[in-house]
Every structure is written in C-alpha cells, then in structure tokens.
Short mmCIF file of C-alpha atoms in Angstrom, two decimals:
data_model
loop_
_atom_site.label_atom_id
_atom_site.label_comp_id
_atom_site.label_asym_id
_atom_site.label_seq_id
_atom_site.Cartn_x
_atom_site.Cartn_y
_atom_site.Cartn_z
CA MET A 107 7.80 23.02 -2.73
CA PRO A 108 6.81 19.91 -0.75
CA GLN A 109 7.68 19.87 2.94
CA ARG A 110 9.14 16.39 2.56
CA TYR A 111 10.94 14.91 -0.39
CA ILE A 112 13.57 12.31 -1.22
CA SER A 113 16.78 14.23 -1.93
CA ARG A 114 19.05 11.22 -2.41
CA LEU A 115 18.48 7.58 -3.33
CA ARG A 116 21.15 4.88 -3.43
CA LEU A 117 20.74 1.26 -4.52
CA THR A 118 23.26 -1.53 -4.07
CA SER A 119 22.87 -4.98 -5.70
CA PHE A 120 19.12 -4.44 -6.05
CA ARG A 121 17.29 -6.22 -8.89
CA ASN A 122 19.12 -5.21 -12.12
CA TYR A 123 21.10 -2.40 -10.44
CA ALA A 124 24.64 -3.22 -9.34
CA SER A 125 24.60 0.33 -8.02
CA ALA A 126 22.53 3.42 -8.70
CA ALA A 127 22.50 6.97 -7.36
CA LEU A 128 19.97 9.75 -7.72
CA ASP A 129 20.37 13.24 -6.26
CA LEU A 130 17.00 14.94 -6.43
CA ALA A 131 15.32 18.32 -6.20
CA PRO A 132 11.93 18.83 -4.50
CA ARG A 133 10.01 18.07 -7.70
CA HIS A 134 8.27 15.07 -9.20
CA VAL A 135 10.43 12.29 -10.63
CA VAL A 136 9.75 10.82 -14.09
CA LEU A 137 11.51 7.62 -15.20
CA THR A 138 11.19 6.62 -18.85
CA GLY A 139 12.67 3.78 -20.88
CA GLU A 140 11.93 0.52 -22.61
CA ASN A 141 10.17 -2.35 -20.89
CA GLY A 142 12.64 -4.27 -18.74
CA ALA A 143 15.03 -1.34 -18.36
CA GLY A 144 14.57 -1.15 -14.57
CA LYS A 145 11.99 1.62 -14.07
CA THR A 146 9.68 -0.46 -11.89
CA ASN A 147 12.65 -1.92 -10.04
CA LEU A 148 13.66 1.58 -8.99
CA ILE A 149 10.27 2.59 -7.62
CA GLU A 150 9.99 -0.83 -5.99
CA ALA A 151 13.16 0.09 -4.10
CA VAL A 152 11.47 3.30 -2.91
CA SER A 153 8.38 1.32 -1.86
CA LEU A 154 10.55 -0.69 0.55
CA LEU A 155 10.96 2.45 2.65
CA SER A 156 7.62 1.51 4.21
CA PRO A 157 6.23 -1.45 6.17
CA GLY A 158 5.52 -4.57 4.15
CA ARG A 159 7.16 -6.18 1.15
CA GLY A 160 6.84 -3.32 -1.32
CA LEU A 161 4.79 -2.84 -4.44
CA ARG A 162 5.54 -6.28 -5.88
CA ARG A 163 5.18 -8.08 -2.52
CA ALA A 164 8.32 -10.04 -3.38
CA PRO A 165 10.18 -12.16 -0.80
CA PHE A 166 13.20 -10.26 0.48
CA ASP A 167 15.60 -13.03 -0.49
CA THR A 168 14.64 -12.55 -4.18
CA LEU A 169 15.57 -8.87 -4.43
CA ALA A 170 19.33 -9.10 -4.84
CA LEU A 171 21.13 -8.66 -8.16
CA SER A 172 21.55 -11.98 -9.91
CA GLY A 173 25.02 -13.37 -9.26
CA SER A 174 25.65 -11.13 -6.24
CA ASP A 175 26.20 -12.26 -2.66
CA GLY A 176 22.54 -11.50 -1.84
CA ASN A 177 23.25 -8.38 0.24
CA TRP A 178 20.95 -5.84 -1.42
CA ALA A 179 20.45 -2.37 0.08
CA VAL A 180 18.28 0.72 -0.45
CA ALA A 181 19.20 4.02 1.22
CA ALA A 182 17.47 7.39 1.04
CA SER A 183 17.80 10.85 2.51
CA ILE A 184 14.43 12.40 3.32
CA GLU A 185 14.25 16.15 3.64
CA THR A 186 11.69 17.10 6.28
CA GLU A 187 10.59 20.34 7.89
CA TYR A 188 12.69 19.27 10.90
CA GLY A 189 15.84 18.49 8.91
CA PRO A 190 17.16 15.54 6.88
CA VAL A 191 16.62 11.92 7.89
CA ASP A 192 18.63 9.00 6.52
CA ILE A 193 16.71 5.74 6.12
CA GLY A 194 18.15 2.48 4.86
CA THR A 195 16.90 -1.05 4.47
CA GLY A 196 18.48 -4.21 3.15
CA ALA A 197 19.03 -7.91 3.49
CA ALA A 198 19.40 -9.22 7.02
CA GLY A 199 21.35 -12.24 8.18
CA ASP A 200 18.22 -14.39 8.30
CA ALA A 201 16.98 -15.56 4.92
CA GLY A 202 13.78 -13.84 3.91
CA SER A 203 14.04 -10.93 6.35
CA ARG A 204 15.39 -7.39 6.23
CA ARG A 205 16.83 -4.80 8.55
CA VAL A 206 16.03 -1.08 8.82
CA ARG A 207 18.33 1.68 9.97
CA ILE A 208 17.35 5.28 10.67
CA ASN A 209 20.08 7.90 11.02
CA GLY A 210 22.62 5.10 11.46
CA THR A 211 20.74 3.31 14.24
CA ASN A 212 18.83 0.04 13.99
CA ALA A 213 15.08 0.73 13.98
CA SER A 214 12.95 -0.90 16.65
CA SER A 215 10.50 -2.00 13.94
CA VAL A 216 9.84 -1.39 10.24
CA THR A 217 6.87 0.80 11.17
CA GLN A 218 9.32 3.38 12.56
CA MET A 219 9.97 4.49 8.98
CA SER A 220 6.39 5.80 8.87
CA GLU A 221 7.33 8.58 11.28
CA TYR A 222 9.23 10.20 8.40
CA LEU A 223 7.48 9.17 5.19
CA ARG A 224 4.32 7.48 3.96
CA LEU A 225 3.97 5.76 0.58
CA LEU A 226 1.10 4.94 -1.77
CA TRP A 227 1.39 3.26 -5.15
CA LEU A 228 -0.46 2.16 -8.25
CA THR A 229 0.83 -0.48 -10.66
CA PRO A 230 -0.55 -2.04 -13.87
CA ALA A 231 -1.23 -5.21 -11.87
CA MET A 232 -4.00 -3.29 -10.08
CA ASP A 233 -5.88 -2.48 -13.29
CA GLY A 234 -8.14 -5.53 -12.84
CA LEU A 235 -8.66 -4.92 -9.13
CA PHE A 236 -12.41 -4.33 -9.24
CA SER A 237 -13.23 -7.37 -11.36
CA GLY A 238 -10.71 -9.71 -9.71
CA PRO A 239 -10.87 -11.74 -6.48
CA ALA A 240 -11.91 -10.19 -3.18
CA SER A 241 -8.50 -10.99 -1.70
CA GLU A 242 -6.83 -8.48 -4.04
CA ARG A 243 -9.30 -5.70 -3.19
CA ARG A 244 -8.88 -6.46 0.50
CA ARG A 245 -5.08 -6.32 0.19
CA PHE A 246 -5.32 -3.00 -1.69
CA PHE A 247 -7.57 -1.48 0.97
CA ASP A 248 -5.34 -2.77 3.77
CA ARG A 249 -2.42 -1.03 2.05
CA LEU A 250 -4.39 2.24 2.13
CA VAL A 251 -5.16 1.72 5.80
CA THR A 252 -1.51 0.93 6.60
CA THR A 253 -0.47 4.25 5.03
CA LEU A 254 -2.79 5.94 7.51
CA ILE A 255 -2.26 3.55 10.47
CA PRO A 256 1.24 2.05 10.15
CA GLY A 257 0.62 -0.84 12.55
CA HIS A 258 -2.35 -2.14 10.57
CA GLY A 259 -0.29 -4.27 8.20
CA ALA A 260 1.36 -6.05 11.12
CA ALA A 261 -2.05 -6.71 12.72
CA VAL A 262 -3.30 -8.28 9.46
CA ALA A 263 -0.17 -10.47 9.25
CA ASP A 264 -0.47 -11.50 12.91
CA PHE A 265 -4.11 -12.48 12.44
CA GLU A 266 -3.27 -14.58 9.39
CA THR A 267 -0.44 -16.33 11.25
CA ALA A 268 -2.72 -17.17 14.18
CA MET A 269 -5.45 -18.34 11.79
CA ARG A 270 -3.03 -20.74 10.08
CA GLN A 271 -2.16 -22.16 13.50
CA ARG A 272 -5.86 -22.71 14.22
CA ASN A 273 -6.38 -24.37 10.85
CA ARG A 274 -3.50 -26.79 11.55
CA LEU A 275 -4.92 -27.61 14.97
CA LEU A 276 -8.34 -28.26 13.43
CA ASP A 277 -6.78 -30.58 10.88
CA GLU A 278 -4.84 -32.43 13.57
CA ASN A 279 -7.79 -32.53 16.00
CA GLY A 280 -5.61 -30.65 18.48
CA ASP A 281 -6.06 -29.79 22.14
CA PRO A 282 -9.28 -27.73 22.68
CA ALA A 283 -7.68 -25.56 25.37
CA TRP A 284 -4.83 -24.65 23.02
CA MET A 285 -7.40 -23.96 20.33
CA SER A 286 -9.27 -21.58 22.64
CA ALA A 287 -6.05 -19.69 23.41
CA ILE A 288 -5.29 -19.26 19.71
CA GLU A 289 -8.87 -18.18 19.01
CA ALA A 290 -8.60 -15.52 21.73
CA GLN A 291 -5.40 -14.26 20.10
CA MET A 292 -7.09 -14.26 16.69
CA ALA A 293 -9.99 -12.28 18.11
CA GLU A 294 -7.65 -9.59 19.46
CA TYR A 295 -5.93 -9.17 16.09
CA ALA A 296 -9.22 -9.36 14.18
CA SER A 297 -10.75 -6.61 16.31
CA ALA A 298 -7.77 -4.31 15.67
CA VAL A 299 -7.98 -5.01 11.92
CA HIS A 300 -11.74 -4.45 11.81
CA PHE A 301 -11.78 -1.11 13.61
CA ALA A 302 -8.76 0.22 11.70
CA ARG A 303 -10.57 -0.61 8.45
CA THR A 304 -13.93 0.83 9.43
CA ASP A 305 -12.48 4.00 10.96
CA SER A 306 -10.34 4.61 7.87
CA LEU A 307 -13.30 4.01 5.59
CA THR A 308 -15.45 6.46 7.54
CA HIS A 309 -12.86 9.23 7.23
CA LEU A 310 -12.25 8.45 3.55
CA GLN A 311 -15.97 8.54 2.75
CA ALA A 312 -16.37 11.85 4.57
CA LEU A 313 -13.51 13.42 2.61
CA MET A 314 -14.89 12.08 -0.67
CA ALA A 315 -18.25 13.69 0.07
CA SER A 316 -16.62 17.10 0.62
CA SER A 317 -15.74 19.73 -1.95
CA VAL A 318 -12.08 18.78 -1.56
CA ALA A 319 -12.85 15.61 -3.51
CA ASP A 320 -12.70 17.38 -6.88
CA THR A 321 -9.68 15.63 -8.39
CA GLY A 322 -10.74 15.60 -12.04
CA PHE A 323 -11.44 11.86 -11.72
CA PRO A 324 -14.74 10.02 -11.09
CA GLU A 325 -16.10 10.05 -7.57
CA ALA A 326 -16.52 6.73 -5.83
CA LEU A 327 -18.83 5.25 -3.22
CA LEU A 328 -16.98 2.84 -0.94
CA ASP A 329 -18.15 -0.03 1.22
CA LEU A 330 -16.89 -2.98 3.25
CA SER A 331 -18.96 -6.14 3.56
CA PRO A 332 -19.99 -6.88 7.18
CA LEU A 333 -17.60 -8.82 9.38
CA LEU A 334 -20.64 -10.29 11.15
CA GLU A 335 -23.84 -10.46 9.11
CA ASP A 336 -26.21 -10.47 12.09
CA ALA A 337 -24.42 -8.27 14.63
CA GLU A 338 -22.10 -5.28 14.85
CA PRO A 339 -20.39 -5.04 18.27
CA LYS A 340 -19.58 -1.44 19.14
CA THR A 341 -16.41 -1.99 21.16
CA ALA A 342 -13.22 -3.97 20.68
CA SER A 343 -13.88 -6.13 23.75
CA GLU A 344 -17.42 -6.96 22.57
CA LEU A 345 -16.14 -7.94 19.14
CA GLU A 346 -13.33 -10.05 20.57
CA GLY A 347 -15.76 -11.95 22.78
CA GLU A 348 -18.25 -12.51 19.95
CA LEU A 349 -15.61 -13.75 17.52
CA ALA A 350 -14.09 -16.14 20.06
CA LEU A 351 -17.54 -17.61 20.76
CA ARG A 352 -18.31 -18.05 17.07
CA TRP A 353 -14.99 -19.64 16.24
CA ARG A 354 -15.46 -22.09 19.11
CA ALA A 355 -18.94 -22.95 17.84
CA SER A 356 -17.78 -23.37 14.23
CA ARG A 357 -14.88 -25.76 14.82
CA ALA A 358 -16.65 -28.75 13.32
CA LEU A 359 -17.78 -26.75 10.28
CA ASP A 360 -14.32 -25.26 9.77
CA ARG A 361 -12.65 -28.65 10.17
CA ALA A 362 -14.87 -30.04 7.43
CA ALA A 363 -14.22 -27.00 5.22
CA GLY A 364 -10.47 -27.13 5.84
CA ARG A 365 -10.34 -23.41 6.66
CA THR A 366 -11.64 -20.69 8.97
CA THR A 367 -14.94 -19.60 7.45
CA LEU A 368 -15.49 -16.39 9.47
CA GLY A 369 -13.21 -13.43 10.04
CA PRO A 370 -11.66 -10.27 8.58
CA HIS A 371 -10.03 -12.41 5.86
CA ARG A 372 -13.51 -12.88 4.35
CA VAL A 373 -14.42 -9.18 4.12
CA ASP A 374 -14.70 -7.57 0.67
CA PHE A 375 -14.00 -3.96 -0.29
CA SER A 376 -16.34 -2.59 -2.95
CA VAL A 377 -16.30 0.58 -5.08
CA THR A 378 -19.19 2.11 -7.02
CA HIS A 379 -18.96 4.81 -9.70
CA ARG A 380 -20.97 7.55 -7.98
CA GLN A 381 -22.14 9.44 -11.07
CA LYS A 382 -23.24 6.29 -12.91
CA GLY A 383 -24.42 4.36 -9.88
CA MET A 384 -22.54 1.38 -11.31
CA PRO A 385 -20.30 -1.12 -9.50
CA ALA A 386 -16.70 -0.52 -10.51
CA GLY A 387 -16.38 -4.11 -11.70
CA LEU A 388 -18.97 -3.40 -14.42
CA CYS A 389 -17.33 -0.17 -15.61
CA SER A 390 -15.04 0.02 -18.62
CA THR A 391 -11.31 -0.59 -18.16
CA GLY A 392 -10.64 3.14 -18.57
CA GLU A 393 -13.29 4.06 -15.98
CA GLN A 394 -11.89 1.52 -13.53
CA LYS A 395 -8.41 3.00 -13.86
CA ALA A 396 -9.80 6.52 -13.40
CA LEU A 397 -11.72 5.43 -10.29
CA LEU A 398 -8.58 3.85 -8.86
CA ILE A 399 -6.50 6.98 -9.48
CA GLY A 400 -9.17 9.21 -7.93
CA LEU A 401 -9.37 6.96 -4.87
CA VAL A 402 -5.61 7.05 -4.31
CA LEU A 403 -5.50 10.85 -4.75
CA ILE A 404 -8.24 11.34 -2.16
CA HIS A 405 -6.62 8.90 0.25
CA ALA A 406 -3.33 10.78 -0.10
CA ARG A 407 -5.17 13.95 0.97
CA LEU A 408 -6.67 12.08 3.92
CA VAL A 409 -3.26 10.85 5.08
CA LYS A 410 -1.89 14.39 4.85
CA GLU A 411 -4.84 15.82 6.82
CA MET A 412 -4.72 13.21 9.58
CA THR A 413 -0.97 12.71 9.98
CA GLY A 414 0.57 15.94 8.70
CA ILE A 415 2.69 13.88 6.27
CA ALA A 416 1.82 14.04 2.58
CA PRO A 417 2.55 10.56 1.21
CA PHE A 418 4.91 10.01 -1.68
CA LEU A 419 3.12 8.48 -4.67
CA LEU A 420 4.66 5.78 -6.84
CA LEU A 421 2.73 5.54 -10.11
CA ASP A 422 3.96 2.82 -12.45
CA GLU A 423 3.02 3.19 -16.14
CA ILE A 424 0.39 5.66 -15.00
CA ALA A 425 -0.09 7.75 -18.16
CA ALA A 426 -0.16 4.98 -20.78
CA HIS A 427 -3.94 4.68 -21.03
CA LEU A 428 -5.00 8.20 -20.03
CA ASP A 429 -6.20 10.65 -22.65
CA PRO A 430 -4.61 14.16 -22.69
CA LYS A 431 -7.42 15.64 -20.57
CA ARG A 432 -7.05 12.98 -17.87
CA ARG A 433 -3.25 13.29 -17.90
CA ALA A 434 -3.55 17.04 -17.35
CA ALA A 435 -6.03 16.42 -14.50
CA LEU A 436 -3.62 13.93 -12.92
CA PHE A 437 -0.64 16.28 -13.08
CA ASP A 438 -2.68 19.16 -11.62
CA ALA A 439 -3.98 16.93 -8.80
CA LEU A 440 -0.44 15.78 -7.98
CA ASP A 441 0.72 19.40 -7.69
CA LYS A 442 -2.10 20.13 -5.24
CA LEU A 443 -0.99 17.27 -2.99
CA ASP A 444 2.27 19.12 -2.30
CA THR A 445 4.30 15.93 -2.43
CA GLN A 446 6.95 14.27 -4.57
CA CYS A 447 5.45 11.81 -7.03
CA TRP A 448 7.47 9.15 -8.88
CA MET A 449 6.09 8.16 -12.30
CA THR A 450 7.27 5.66 -14.89
CA GLY A 451 6.47 5.19 -18.57
CA THR A 452 7.92 4.07 -21.88
CA ASP A 453 7.27 7.33 -23.75
CA PRO A 454 8.69 10.66 -22.49
CA VAL A 455 6.12 12.53 -24.59
CA LEU A 456 3.37 11.47 -22.15
CA PHE A 457 5.05 13.54 -19.42
CA ALA A 458 6.02 16.55 -21.53
CA ASP A 459 3.26 18.72 -20.01
CA LEU A 460 4.90 18.42 -16.59
CA GLY A 461 7.77 20.54 -17.89
CA ALA A 462 9.93 21.91 -15.10
CA ARG A 463 7.54 20.56 -12.47
CA ALA A 464 9.41 17.24 -12.76
CA GLN A 465 12.95 15.99 -13.12
CA HIS A 466 13.25 13.47 -15.94
CA PHE A 467 15.53 10.42 -16.11
CA ALA A 468 16.09 7.93 -18.91
CA VAL A 469 16.53 4.34 -17.71
CA ALA A 470 18.38 1.73 -19.79
CA SER A 471 19.73 -1.63 -18.58
CA GLY A 472 19.95 -0.53 -14.96
CA GLN A 473 21.62 2.78 -15.81
CA LEU A 474 20.16 6.25 -15.16
CA HIS A 475 20.72 9.43 -17.14
CA GLN A 476 19.04 12.75 -16.31
CA THR A 477 17.35 14.32 -19.33
CA GLY A 478 15.59 17.26 -17.80
#
C-alpha cells in the first residue's frame, strides 16, 4: 500500500465535467472510454495539484466548463503517513490566474502543494519528443527537475520574463543602465536554472547506472548541451558574473538577431539508447516511447529517494502501443514504485492484467462509473 494516495477527488465546472466525484482506495486508477469522453480532462485536473499549468499547459481561463461562470475548481484529499491533507485549486479573481488552498487556508505559493505530493506525467503529445524541437525536450526536462526541486519551474519562468524585458529594451534602444540591471537579474535566475538542471541530471545519471535501473525498459544515456561552450564556472556567483558580462558584450548582436542568443533557453536535453548506442531521435517510434517510459520510471525513483515522496504518475493512453510483454513490465515497475498511478485508455482489455491492483472506471460524456 502506498504511503500517499489520493483518496478523494472532486471537480466543479472543469472542462466537460459539471461536477465529478471519485472516492478512491490506495490502488492504481484506470480510466477507460471513447476518445473525447473526458479521460484526459480528469487526469489534467489531477496534474493541476502541482506547480505550473498542468499536463496540457493550458491557460487557466480556458479550463472552465463551456457555458459556466468560469469558476472551475479541483479538490483532492491526500492520505499521507502524517494524516490526510486537503488541497484545492481553482479560478482566481484575476483572469488567467488561480488560487491554491491547503487544509482550508490560502497557500503562500503554488509550490507549497509539493510538500504533500509530487506529480509526473506522460501524454501522447510527448511521443515525438526526441525528434521534435529542442524547446519541447527542454520543457520536458524542466518538468522532471521541478518534480524534484519545486522552485525550478518558477525560476525558469522568471528568467524568461526578464529575458523578454531585455529583448524589448534592445528593440527600443533602451537605457544601458536599465539593461544592465535586467541582465544582472537574468543572470541570477539563469544560474539557479543551470545548477538545478545539472545537479538533477547528475543524480539521475547515477541512479540509471545502478542496479536499481532495471525497469524492463531500455536504459538511456542523458546529456545537456553546455550553457557556455568555452567555460564552465563552478559557482553560482562566477556564472552570474560571466553571463552578465557576455550579455553586455552581445547587445549589438542580439539587437540584430531580435532575440537573446545565449542562455539556459538555448540548452538542449539529449537521450541516447544505451544498448544500441543510438540517439533517441533515430530510434523507432516504439523504442522512443519505451525510452521515455523508462526515463520517467527512473526519475520517479529518484524523487522518492531524494524527497521521501513517491510521485503520482499520470499516464495518458500509455498502453495503446505497448506489446503484452512491455505492458506487463510497466505494471510491475509501477507496483515497485509504491505509488498511485493514474492510467487512461480506450480499451479496458489493455489493463486486464492489473486485476485487483487497480480500480477501474468507465468514462462517458463527463460521467464516471466504477467497473472494478
């Protein structure tokens, strides 16, 4: 039985759910139904119990049920080894924002939810991750890092906000002193982002190289492209100083390019199939999906080891393209994580081997019916 699990989930005016209620046991959760029934909407609601905009990255003012007053809400009871915790999030007064409440009290920040639960997810949109643009791989890796270091996502967002300010100033030929102040702020955020990424990668690589890494899925070699090609400052203050100097020196180049050409927003995350020695982008679609699943399973173990909190996994349409052997390996690996995993699919047969290890729900037109 997992130490932490979601025992109750309530949705109000969320996506295609006018209201929904699930009372759950400490087992996996399987949601099956036709496309468009609301399976992904439900696990998207769960994903909002973490920092960020959830697994679809949708603006908060687009989440409400069509025709409603816009006041969507998601509430969950989390059973922990210290007792139950009630967490809720929903539309705030300001358009495009949300509020978070924990045990009936307004949270100081969205990252406060991470004290009670961590979340990782895989969706079909990630299937082309390794052959797609670097920005998508970077966003995926930053999501992994945020599950381990909850403040990382905010640091990435703060850097990007400051960078946009610098780009506007460059375009407007703004005040150099103001530019220097923004560049110093960018350097502080960039340093935090860089060291969170590299530290997380180091721990993840070490765990992958250990015997614990036997998940039944291909092993991966991971890498991040250098932030600075010709130097690697060892401390945060050294990196901040170096970045500020380089941004000052590159103002003319960046003005001509219309963007900031150096920084953590240019870093790429790469994955190589260890056994084949082949970049993931050149592997078959099935191998890429297997690599992605193996990576998320190992990262879940890392989060549990380093934080003491086994992350909940949200796996959308996870079994559709896995053969029986790989499905069995996935279900066994999920059991070993000692966590509650939420899975969706169109065919209940794909999850039959889970048996009593999961609670099964049929989803149809925003309605839920327990089937096992």
